[in-house]
PDB file of C-alpha atoms in Angstrom:
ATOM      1  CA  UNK B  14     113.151 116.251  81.327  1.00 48.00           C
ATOM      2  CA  UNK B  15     112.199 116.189  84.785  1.00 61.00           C
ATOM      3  CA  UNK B  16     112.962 112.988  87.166  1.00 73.00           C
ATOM      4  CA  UNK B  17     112.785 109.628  86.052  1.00 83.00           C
ATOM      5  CA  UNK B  18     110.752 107.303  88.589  1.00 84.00           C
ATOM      6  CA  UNK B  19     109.517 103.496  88.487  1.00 90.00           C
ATOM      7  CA  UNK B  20     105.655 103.706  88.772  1.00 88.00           C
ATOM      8  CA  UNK B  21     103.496 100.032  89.256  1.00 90.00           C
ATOM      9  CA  UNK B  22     100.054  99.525  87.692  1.00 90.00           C
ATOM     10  CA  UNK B  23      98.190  97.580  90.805  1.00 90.00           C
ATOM     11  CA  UNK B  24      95.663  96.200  88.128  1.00 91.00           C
ATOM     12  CA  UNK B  25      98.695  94.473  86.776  1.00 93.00           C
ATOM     13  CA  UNK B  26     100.871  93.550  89.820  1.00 93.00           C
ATOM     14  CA  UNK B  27     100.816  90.163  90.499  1.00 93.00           C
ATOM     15  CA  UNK B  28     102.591  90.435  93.902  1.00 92.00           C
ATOM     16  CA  UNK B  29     105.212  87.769  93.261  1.00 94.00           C
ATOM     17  CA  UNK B  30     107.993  90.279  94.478  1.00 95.00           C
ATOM     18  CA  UNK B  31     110.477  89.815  91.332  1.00 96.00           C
ATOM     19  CA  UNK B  32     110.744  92.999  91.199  1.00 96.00           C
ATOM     20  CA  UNK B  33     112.144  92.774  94.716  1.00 96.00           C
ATOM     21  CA  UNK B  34     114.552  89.710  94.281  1.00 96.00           C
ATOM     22  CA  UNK B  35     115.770  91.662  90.824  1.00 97.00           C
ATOM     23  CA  UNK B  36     116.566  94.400  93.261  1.00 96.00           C
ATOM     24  CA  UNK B  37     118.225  92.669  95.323  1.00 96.00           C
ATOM     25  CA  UNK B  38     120.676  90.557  93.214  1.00 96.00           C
ATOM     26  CA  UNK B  39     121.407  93.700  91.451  1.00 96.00           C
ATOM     27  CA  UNK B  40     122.409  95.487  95.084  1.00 94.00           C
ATOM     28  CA  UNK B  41     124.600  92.116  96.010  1.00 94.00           C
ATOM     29  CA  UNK B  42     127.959  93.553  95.795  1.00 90.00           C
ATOM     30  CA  UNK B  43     130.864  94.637  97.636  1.00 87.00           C
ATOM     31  CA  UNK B  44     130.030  98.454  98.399  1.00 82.00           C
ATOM     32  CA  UNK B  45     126.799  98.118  98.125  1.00 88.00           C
ATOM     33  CA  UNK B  46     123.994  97.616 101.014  1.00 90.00           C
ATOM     34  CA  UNK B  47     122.649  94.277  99.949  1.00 91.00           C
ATOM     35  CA  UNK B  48     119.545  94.857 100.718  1.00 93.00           C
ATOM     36  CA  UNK B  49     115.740  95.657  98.045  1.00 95.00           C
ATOM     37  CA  UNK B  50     115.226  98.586  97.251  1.00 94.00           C
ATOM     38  CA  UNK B  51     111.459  98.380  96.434  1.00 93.00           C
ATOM     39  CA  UNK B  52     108.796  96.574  98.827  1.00 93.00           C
ATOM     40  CA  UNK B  53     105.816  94.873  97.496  1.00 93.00           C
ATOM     41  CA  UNK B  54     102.411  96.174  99.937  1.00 92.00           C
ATOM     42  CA  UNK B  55     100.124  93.939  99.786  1.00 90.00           C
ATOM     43  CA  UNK B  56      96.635  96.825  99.807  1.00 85.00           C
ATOM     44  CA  UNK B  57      93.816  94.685 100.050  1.00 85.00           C
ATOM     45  CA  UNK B  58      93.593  90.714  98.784  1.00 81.00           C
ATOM     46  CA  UNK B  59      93.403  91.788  95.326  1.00 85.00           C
ATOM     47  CA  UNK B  60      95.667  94.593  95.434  1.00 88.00           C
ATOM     48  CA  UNK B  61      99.393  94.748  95.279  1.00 91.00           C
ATOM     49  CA  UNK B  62     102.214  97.240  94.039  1.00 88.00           C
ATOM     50  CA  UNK B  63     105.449  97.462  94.379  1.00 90.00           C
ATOM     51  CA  UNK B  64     106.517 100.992  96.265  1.00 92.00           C
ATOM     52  CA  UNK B  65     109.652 102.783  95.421  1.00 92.00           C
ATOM     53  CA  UNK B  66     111.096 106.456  95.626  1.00 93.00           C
ATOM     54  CA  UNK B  67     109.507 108.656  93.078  1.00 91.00           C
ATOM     55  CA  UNK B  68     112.697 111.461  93.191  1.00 92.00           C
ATOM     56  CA  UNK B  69     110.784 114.074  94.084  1.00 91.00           C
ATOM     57  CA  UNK B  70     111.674 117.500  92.918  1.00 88.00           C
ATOM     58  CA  UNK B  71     111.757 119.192  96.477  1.00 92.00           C
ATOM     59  CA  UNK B  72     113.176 115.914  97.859  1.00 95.00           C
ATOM     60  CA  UNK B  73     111.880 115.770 101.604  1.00 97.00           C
ATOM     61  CA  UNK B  74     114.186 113.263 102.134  1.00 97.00           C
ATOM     62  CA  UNK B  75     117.050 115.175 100.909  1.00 97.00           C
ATOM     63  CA  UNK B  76     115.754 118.244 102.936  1.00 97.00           C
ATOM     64  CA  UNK B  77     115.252 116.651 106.203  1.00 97.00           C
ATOM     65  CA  UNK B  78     119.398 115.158 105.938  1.00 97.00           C
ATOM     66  CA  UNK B  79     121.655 116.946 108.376  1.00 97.00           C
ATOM     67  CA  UNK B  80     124.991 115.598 106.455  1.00 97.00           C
ATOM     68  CA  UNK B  81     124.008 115.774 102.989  1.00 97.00           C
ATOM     69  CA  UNK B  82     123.949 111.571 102.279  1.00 97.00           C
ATOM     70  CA  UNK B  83     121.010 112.563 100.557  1.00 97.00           C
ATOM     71  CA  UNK B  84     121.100 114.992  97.608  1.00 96.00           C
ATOM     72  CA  UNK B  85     119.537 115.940  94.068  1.00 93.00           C
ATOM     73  CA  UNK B  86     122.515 114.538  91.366  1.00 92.00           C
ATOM     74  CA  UNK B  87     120.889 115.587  88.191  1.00 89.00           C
ATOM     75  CA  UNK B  88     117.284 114.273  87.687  1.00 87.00           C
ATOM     76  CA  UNK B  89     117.334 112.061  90.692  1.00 91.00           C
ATOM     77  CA  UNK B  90     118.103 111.530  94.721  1.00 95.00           C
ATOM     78  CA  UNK B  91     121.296 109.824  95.365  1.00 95.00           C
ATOM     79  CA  UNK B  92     122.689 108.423  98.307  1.00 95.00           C
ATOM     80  CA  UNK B  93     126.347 108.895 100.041  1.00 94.00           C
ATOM     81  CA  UNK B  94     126.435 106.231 102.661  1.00 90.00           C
ATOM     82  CA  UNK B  95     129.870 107.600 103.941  1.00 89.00           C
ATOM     83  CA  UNK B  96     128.391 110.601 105.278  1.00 94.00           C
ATOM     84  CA  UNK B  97     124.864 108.557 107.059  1.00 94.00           C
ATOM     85  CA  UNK B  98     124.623 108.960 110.476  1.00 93.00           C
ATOM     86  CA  UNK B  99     121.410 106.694 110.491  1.00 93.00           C
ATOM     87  CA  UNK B 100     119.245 109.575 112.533  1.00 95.00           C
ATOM     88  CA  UNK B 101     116.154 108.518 110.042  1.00 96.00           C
ATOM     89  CA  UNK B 102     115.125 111.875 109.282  1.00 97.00           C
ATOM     90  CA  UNK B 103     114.953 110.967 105.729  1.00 97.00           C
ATOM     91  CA  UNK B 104     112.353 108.095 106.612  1.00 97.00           C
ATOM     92  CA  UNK B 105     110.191 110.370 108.557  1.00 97.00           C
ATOM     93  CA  UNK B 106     110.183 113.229 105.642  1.00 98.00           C
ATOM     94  CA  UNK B 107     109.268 110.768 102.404  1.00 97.00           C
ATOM     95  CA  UNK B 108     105.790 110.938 101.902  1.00 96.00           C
ATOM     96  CA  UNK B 109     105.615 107.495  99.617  1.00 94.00           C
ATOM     97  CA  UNK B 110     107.541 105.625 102.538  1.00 95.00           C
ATOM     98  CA  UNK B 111     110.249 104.666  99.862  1.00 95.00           C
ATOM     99  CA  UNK B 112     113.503 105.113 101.974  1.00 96.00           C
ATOM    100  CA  UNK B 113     114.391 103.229 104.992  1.00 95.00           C
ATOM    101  CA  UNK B 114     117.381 102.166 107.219  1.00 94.00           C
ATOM    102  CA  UNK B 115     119.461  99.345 106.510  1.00 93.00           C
ATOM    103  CA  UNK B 116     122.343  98.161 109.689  1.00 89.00           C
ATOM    104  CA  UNK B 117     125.419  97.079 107.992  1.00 84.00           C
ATOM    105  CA  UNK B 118     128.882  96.689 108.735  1.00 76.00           C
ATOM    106  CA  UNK B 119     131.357  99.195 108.331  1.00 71.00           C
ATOM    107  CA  UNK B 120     135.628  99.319 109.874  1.00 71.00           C
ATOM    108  CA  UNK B 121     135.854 101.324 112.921  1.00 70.00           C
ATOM    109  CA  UNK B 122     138.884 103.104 112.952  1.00 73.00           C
ATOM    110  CA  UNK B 123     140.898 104.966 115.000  1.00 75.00           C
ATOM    111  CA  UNK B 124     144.085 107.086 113.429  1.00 79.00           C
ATOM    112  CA  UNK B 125     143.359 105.257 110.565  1.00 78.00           C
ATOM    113  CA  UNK B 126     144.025 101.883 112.820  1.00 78.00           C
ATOM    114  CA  UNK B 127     140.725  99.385 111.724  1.00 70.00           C
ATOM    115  CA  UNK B 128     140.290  98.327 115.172  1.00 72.00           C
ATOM    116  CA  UNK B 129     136.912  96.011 114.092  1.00 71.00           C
ATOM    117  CA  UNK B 130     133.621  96.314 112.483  1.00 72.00           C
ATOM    118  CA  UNK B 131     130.756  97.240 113.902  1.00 77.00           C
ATOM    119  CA  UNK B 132     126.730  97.572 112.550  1.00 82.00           C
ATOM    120  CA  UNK B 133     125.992 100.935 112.060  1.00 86.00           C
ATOM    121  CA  UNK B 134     122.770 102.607 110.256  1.00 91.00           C
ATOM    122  CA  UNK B 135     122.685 103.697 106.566  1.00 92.00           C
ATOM    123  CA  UNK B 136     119.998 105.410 104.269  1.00 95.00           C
ATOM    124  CA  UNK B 137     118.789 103.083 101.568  1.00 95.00           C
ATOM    125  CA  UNK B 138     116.857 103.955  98.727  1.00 96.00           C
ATOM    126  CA  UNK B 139     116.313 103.321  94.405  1.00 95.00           C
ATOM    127  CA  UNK B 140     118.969 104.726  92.614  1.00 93.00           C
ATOM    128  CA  UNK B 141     116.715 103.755  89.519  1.00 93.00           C
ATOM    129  CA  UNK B 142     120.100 101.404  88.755  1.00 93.00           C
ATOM    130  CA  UNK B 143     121.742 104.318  87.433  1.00 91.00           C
ATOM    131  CA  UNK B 144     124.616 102.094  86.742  1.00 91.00           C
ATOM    132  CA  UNK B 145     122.193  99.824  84.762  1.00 93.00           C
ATOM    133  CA  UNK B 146     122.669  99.830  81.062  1.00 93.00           C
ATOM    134  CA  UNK B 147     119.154  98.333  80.950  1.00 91.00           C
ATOM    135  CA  UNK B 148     117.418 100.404  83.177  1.00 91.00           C
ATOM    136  CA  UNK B 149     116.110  99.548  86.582  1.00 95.00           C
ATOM    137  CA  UNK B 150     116.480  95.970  87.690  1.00 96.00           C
ATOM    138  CA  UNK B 151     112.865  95.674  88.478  1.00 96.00           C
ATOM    139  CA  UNK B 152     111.037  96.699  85.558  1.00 96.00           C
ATOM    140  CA  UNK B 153     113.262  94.172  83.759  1.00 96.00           C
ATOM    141  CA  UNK B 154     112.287  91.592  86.212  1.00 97.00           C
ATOM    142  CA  UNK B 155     108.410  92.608  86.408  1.00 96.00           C
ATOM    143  CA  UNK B 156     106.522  89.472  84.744  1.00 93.00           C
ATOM    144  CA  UNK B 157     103.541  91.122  84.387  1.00 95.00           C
ATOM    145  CA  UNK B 158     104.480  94.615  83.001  1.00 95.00           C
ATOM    146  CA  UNK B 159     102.896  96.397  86.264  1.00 94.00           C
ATOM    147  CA  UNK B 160     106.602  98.466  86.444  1.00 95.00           C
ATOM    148  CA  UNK B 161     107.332 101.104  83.928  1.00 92.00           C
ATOM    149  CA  UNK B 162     109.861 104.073  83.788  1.00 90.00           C
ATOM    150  CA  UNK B 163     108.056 107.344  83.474  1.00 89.00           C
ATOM    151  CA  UNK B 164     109.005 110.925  83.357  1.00 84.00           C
ATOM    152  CA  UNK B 165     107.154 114.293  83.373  1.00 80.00           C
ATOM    153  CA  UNK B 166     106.087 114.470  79.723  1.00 87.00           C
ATOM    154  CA  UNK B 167     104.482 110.704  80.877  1.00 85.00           C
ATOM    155  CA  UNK B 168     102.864 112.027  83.330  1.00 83.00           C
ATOM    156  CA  UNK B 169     101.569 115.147  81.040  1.00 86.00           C
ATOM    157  CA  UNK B 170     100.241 112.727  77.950  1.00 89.00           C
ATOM    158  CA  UNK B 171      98.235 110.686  80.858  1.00 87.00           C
ATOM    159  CA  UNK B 172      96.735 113.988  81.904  1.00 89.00           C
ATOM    160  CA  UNK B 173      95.635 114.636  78.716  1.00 93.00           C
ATOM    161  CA  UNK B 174      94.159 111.366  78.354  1.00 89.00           C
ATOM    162  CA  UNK B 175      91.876 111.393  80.998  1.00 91.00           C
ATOM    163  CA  UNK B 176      91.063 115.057  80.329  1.00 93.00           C
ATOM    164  CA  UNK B 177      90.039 113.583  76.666  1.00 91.00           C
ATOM    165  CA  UNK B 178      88.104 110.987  78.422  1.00 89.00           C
ATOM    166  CA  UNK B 179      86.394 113.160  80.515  1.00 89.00           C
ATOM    167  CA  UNK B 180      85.280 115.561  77.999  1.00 89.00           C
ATOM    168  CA  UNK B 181      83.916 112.491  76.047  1.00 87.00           C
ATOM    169  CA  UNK B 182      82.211 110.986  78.688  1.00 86.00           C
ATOM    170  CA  UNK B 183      80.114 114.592  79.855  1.00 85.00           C
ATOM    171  CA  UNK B 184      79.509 115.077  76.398  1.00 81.00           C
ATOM    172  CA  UNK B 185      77.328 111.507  76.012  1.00 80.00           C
ATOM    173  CA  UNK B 186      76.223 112.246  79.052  1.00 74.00           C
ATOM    174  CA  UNK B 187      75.305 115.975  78.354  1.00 76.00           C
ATOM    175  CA  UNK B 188      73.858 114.184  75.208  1.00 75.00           C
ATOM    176  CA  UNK B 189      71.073 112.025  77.345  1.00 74.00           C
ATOM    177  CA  UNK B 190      69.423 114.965  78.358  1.00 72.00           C
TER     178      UNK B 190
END
């Protein structure tokens, strides 16, 4: 139903950046960019949370792609790094800052001759560890429980909640008077 996102409670978030290391580790292979896919903002001195691509419906970051190493794959954005051309368009268009530009090295070939490797720009971004049999990395790896996985009919039920609370709290104060 909908896309599936990691969302951080910053009441809960203890900044210690597992979440990130988790992320990393689980991005430390060959084929992979090697690099978090999260980053922990520090708000304020008591505020942290972690901030990662929600998978947005309309995907900006999709939109704003001239090659397509961005696109919707089911109920989520997923990445092609073969076709970045590291123009950053995608950074520019995600309104959560969730995607950046990672240099990595990649065979530059000629004919199909590898004549060396050289750093080049790629798009990185969550893939919510679709590969994951336990789910994202981070929310494993969140000490503090600030990281859940939520979906639409999440996001509906908390809706509801604070309409419930809202009705109950104009109602004692209707009450007063």
């Amino acid at each position: 139903m909908g896309s599936k996102f990691v969302v951080s409670d910053p009441r809960k978030c203890v900044g210690c950046k597992a979440c990130m290391t988790a992320c990393l580790v689980k991005h430390f292979q060959p084929g992979d960019v090697p690099i978090s896919r999260l980053n922990v903002v520090h708000a304020d001195a008591d505020t942290t949370a972690p901030v990662v691509c929600r998978h947005c419906e309309d995907a900006p970051c999709a939109a704003a792609c001239p090659t397509g190493a961005l696109y919707r794959d089911g109920n989520r954005v997923a990445v092609d790094i073969a076709l970045c051309i590291g123009c950053r368009g995608c950074v520019m268009a995600c309104p959560f800052g969730a995607v950046d530009v990672a240099e990595i090295f990649r065979p530059y070939t000629v004919n199909d001759v590898e004549l060396s490797a050289r750093t080049t720009p790629v798009v990185v971004k969550c893939d919510r560890c679709v590969d994951r049999p336990d789910g994202p990395a981070c929310i494993s790896a969140c000490t503090s429980g600030a990281l859940s996985l939520v979906d639409q009919r999440d996001i509906d039920a908390n809706v509801r909640d604070k309409r419930l609370n809202a009705a109950e709290a104009s109602q004692t104060f209707a009450a007063r008077f």
